[in-house]
XYZ file of C-alpha atoms in Angstrom:
243
model
C 86.411 -127.489 69.498
C 86.060 -127.262 65.700
C 83.362 -129.343 64.019
C 84.483 -132.882 63.284
C 86.842 -133.338 66.240
C 84.173 -135.285 68.129
C 84.253 -137.902 65.331
C 87.874 -138.763 66.095
C 88.745 -141.506 68.564
C 91.978 -140.925 70.548
C 92.655 -137.575 68.866
C 95.997 -135.854 69.445
C 95.692 -132.705 71.614
C 97.039 -130.622 68.689
C 94.246 -131.717 66.311
C 91.774 -129.031 67.419
C 94.284 -126.237 66.752
C 95.305 -127.701 63.384
C 91.653 -127.917 62.310
C 91.041 -124.359 63.484
C 93.903 -123.089 61.295
C 92.655 -125.141 58.332
C 89.120 -123.759 58.717
C 90.623 -120.255 58.854
C 92.287 -120.862 55.480
C 95.876 -121.221 56.745
C 98.421 -123.964 56.019
C 99.673 -125.627 59.239
C 103.263 -126.848 59.512
C 103.297 -129.650 62.097
C 106.649 -129.580 63.879
C 107.683 -132.361 66.195
C 109.896 -135.382 66.795
C 109.663 -138.643 64.867
C 106.704 -140.781 65.876
C 104.826 -137.982 67.651
C 101.656 -138.414 65.568
C 102.018 -135.846 62.771
C 100.830 -138.205 60.014
C 97.941 -139.403 62.172
C 96.884 -135.774 62.703
C 96.796 -135.342 58.910
C 94.584 -138.415 58.545
C 92.319 -137.161 61.339
C 91.974 -133.727 59.691
C 90.764 -135.492 56.539
C 88.352 -137.637 58.553
C 86.984 -134.634 60.457
C 86.413 -132.755 57.180
C 85.035 -135.795 55.366
C 87.673 -135.570 52.620
C 90.189 -137.941 51.057
C 93.694 -138.053 52.558
C 96.793 -137.791 50.368
C 100.385 -138.028 51.490
C 103.967 -137.840 50.314
C 107.182 -138.237 52.238
C 110.439 -136.372 51.580
C 110.869 -135.759 47.845
C 114.323 -135.610 46.293
C 113.197 -134.088 42.986
C 110.349 -131.984 41.643
C 108.918 -134.855 39.542
C 107.869 -136.745 42.674
C 105.648 -133.793 43.500
C 104.412 -132.626 40.079
C 104.530 -135.924 38.200
C 106.228 -136.497 34.847
C 105.770 -137.803 31.319
C 107.000 -141.354 30.771
C 108.905 -142.652 27.742
C 105.627 -142.919 25.809
C 104.609 -139.362 26.595
C 101.932 -140.411 29.106
C 101.578 -138.249 32.196
C 102.252 -140.054 35.498
C 100.201 -138.529 38.314
C 101.143 -138.018 41.957
C 99.150 -137.819 45.168
C 99.787 -134.061 45.225
C 98.242 -133.684 41.769
C 95.198 -135.753 42.789
C 94.592 -133.648 45.906
C 95.228 -130.339 44.146
C 92.911 -131.120 41.248
C 90.162 -133.123 42.960
C 90.186 -131.751 46.500
C 91.265 -133.455 49.710
C 93.776 -133.120 52.513
C 97.392 -133.330 51.353
C 100.238 -133.845 53.845
C 103.774 -133.042 52.674
C 105.720 -134.995 55.285
C 109.404 -134.356 56.006
C 109.310 -131.128 54.026
C 112.552 -130.138 55.766
C 114.274 -133.191 54.246
C 113.078 -132.479 50.691
C 114.890 -131.014 47.690
C 114.737 -127.197 47.581
C 113.495 -127.239 43.949
C 110.493 -129.356 44.939
C 109.698 -126.951 47.776
C 109.818 -123.990 45.372
C 107.283 -125.764 43.111
C 105.127 -126.562 46.121
C 105.308 -122.939 47.221
C 104.141 -121.743 43.802
C 101.164 -124.102 43.895
C 100.088 -122.737 47.281
C 100.621 -119.104 46.278
C 98.388 -119.280 43.196
C 94.938 -120.597 42.368
C 96.474 -122.780 39.688
C 99.680 -124.741 39.089
C 101.663 -125.821 36.024
C 101.990 -129.595 35.840
C 103.823 -131.409 33.008
C 100.530 -131.914 31.113
C 99.249 -128.371 31.571
C 97.902 -125.819 34.038
C 95.432 -127.093 36.648
C 93.019 -125.055 38.791
C 93.308 -125.598 42.525
C 90.195 -127.320 43.858
C 88.327 -125.270 46.494
C 88.390 -128.304 48.832
C 92.190 -128.674 48.613
C 93.745 -128.503 52.111
C 97.481 -128.470 52.606
C 99.487 -129.530 55.640
C 103.230 -129.981 55.976
C 105.211 -131.826 58.625
C 108.792 -131.427 59.780
C 111.121 -132.509 62.547
C 112.643 -129.016 62.735
C 111.314 -125.485 62.440
C 112.839 -125.128 58.976
C 116.020 -123.542 60.324
C 118.245 -126.375 59.141
C 119.763 -129.443 60.787
C 119.832 -129.771 64.554
C 121.565 -132.197 66.910
C 119.058 -135.033 66.327
C 117.879 -134.427 62.755
C 121.135 -133.896 60.874
C 119.837 -134.477 57.337
C 117.480 -131.511 57.344
C 117.579 -128.555 54.970
C 116.989 -124.960 55.889
C 113.706 -123.802 54.359
C 113.806 -120.437 52.627
C 111.900 -117.527 54.134
C 109.159 -117.616 51.491
C 108.424 -121.276 52.267
C 108.370 -120.710 56.024
C 106.161 -117.657 55.571
C 103.566 -119.786 53.778
C 102.836 -121.808 56.922
C 101.720 -121.399 60.522
C 103.783 -123.563 62.885
C 101.951 -125.924 65.236
C 104.108 -127.843 67.757
C 103.292 -131.549 67.957
C 104.820 -133.337 70.931
C 104.357 -136.904 72.108
C 100.843 -137.468 73.420
C 101.601 -139.101 76.772
C 97.917 -139.713 77.518
C 97.544 -141.632 74.261
C 100.762 -143.531 74.998
C 99.298 -144.788 78.294
C 96.187 -145.937 76.383
C 98.318 -147.716 73.778
C 100.333 -149.403 76.529
C 97.466 -150.004 78.939
C 98.489 -153.624 79.395
C 101.840 -152.529 80.779
C 101.808 -149.040 82.363
C 105.161 -149.715 84.023
C 106.800 -150.019 80.590
C 105.176 -146.761 79.434
C 106.487 -144.960 82.511
C 109.964 -146.393 81.935
C 110.023 -145.183 78.302
C 108.923 -141.719 79.466
C 111.785 -141.678 82.004
C 114.269 -142.669 79.305
C 112.927 -139.943 77.002
C 113.381 -137.285 79.699
C 116.927 -138.505 80.429
C 117.799 -138.476 76.703
C 116.642 -134.845 76.514
C 118.540 -133.878 79.685
C 121.796 -135.379 78.400
C 121.322 -133.863 74.896
C 121.776 -137.338 73.398
C 121.159 -137.607 69.640
C 118.462 -140.241 69.874
C 114.711 -140.615 69.316
C 112.575 -142.360 71.947
C 109.150 -142.295 70.308
C 105.696 -143.766 70.733
C 106.762 -146.775 68.651
C 109.128 -147.783 71.469
C 106.077 -148.064 73.721
C 103.956 -150.006 71.210
C 106.708 -152.434 70.154
C 107.993 -152.838 73.711
C 104.541 -153.843 74.948
C 104.262 -156.358 72.098
C 107.696 -157.870 72.799
C 107.109 -158.185 76.537
C 103.643 -159.697 76.000
C 105.199 -162.208 73.582
C 107.601 -163.380 76.294
C 110.860 -161.738 75.225
C 113.230 -160.793 78.027
C 113.141 -157.249 79.397
C 116.775 -156.584 78.433
C 116.206 -157.843 74.879
C 113.102 -155.670 74.492
C 114.937 -152.598 75.795
C 117.824 -153.179 73.369
C 115.444 -153.659 70.439
C 113.100 -150.723 71.076
C 114.938 -148.096 73.148
C 118.714 -148.420 73.119
C 119.170 -149.496 69.478
C 122.371 -148.054 68.041
C 123.575 -146.373 71.248
C 127.003 -147.189 72.678
C 127.270 -148.716 76.182
C 128.852 -145.446 77.389
C 125.914 -143.328 76.222
C 123.404 -145.821 77.664
C 125.173 -145.583 81.048
C 125.127 -141.784 80.797
C 121.364 -141.727 80.054
C 120.586 -144.240 82.826
C 122.538 -142.129 85.323
C 120.032 -139.305 84.683
C 117.003 -141.494 85.387
């Protein structure tokens, strides 16, 4: 395993590969469903490398990435600027839900050893590490993640794709007080996939379900609040029939 992995408690199985790509000088694109641990992997990469962690979610305009000048002419910085200039691990989360213009600017910053910000050109720090995360492989919307843009070929070509699925071993650790609940959520997840239902059954359903049950809420109320939220009775019956 790459150096630094041993420092990480409850590391995701994909962390070692992500760190290997980073050490090789590549930019990993973490692709996986909501709540599968992509942001945590980014934080763990920073911890393993002993660098600061910077993060942005989906950006709807280029200013949220590059920063801007305010009404008084003062430059307003962003986390991307801080990482690019000072070094650190930067995670561009939900890149497939971001504005194409922002992705073009991001692309340019990765392609060159410098980048034009509103207050001038900045050299890329040698300790700058870039990760991106997406729910899709950049090919556009799919049946679950409808609000996703298709990434252009140049953007996709900039990254190496690393699949990040739910870490079932970690989920059993997180729900160790109630393994039966963890198993139930896993069964629901498999049934949702089998029936091609547009629904996310993530690790948060396990964490919040365990909390609700431990606090004395009824099983049916906990299921409604953490698993079935937003699904019609017909779809719930259809999913349950596959379990």
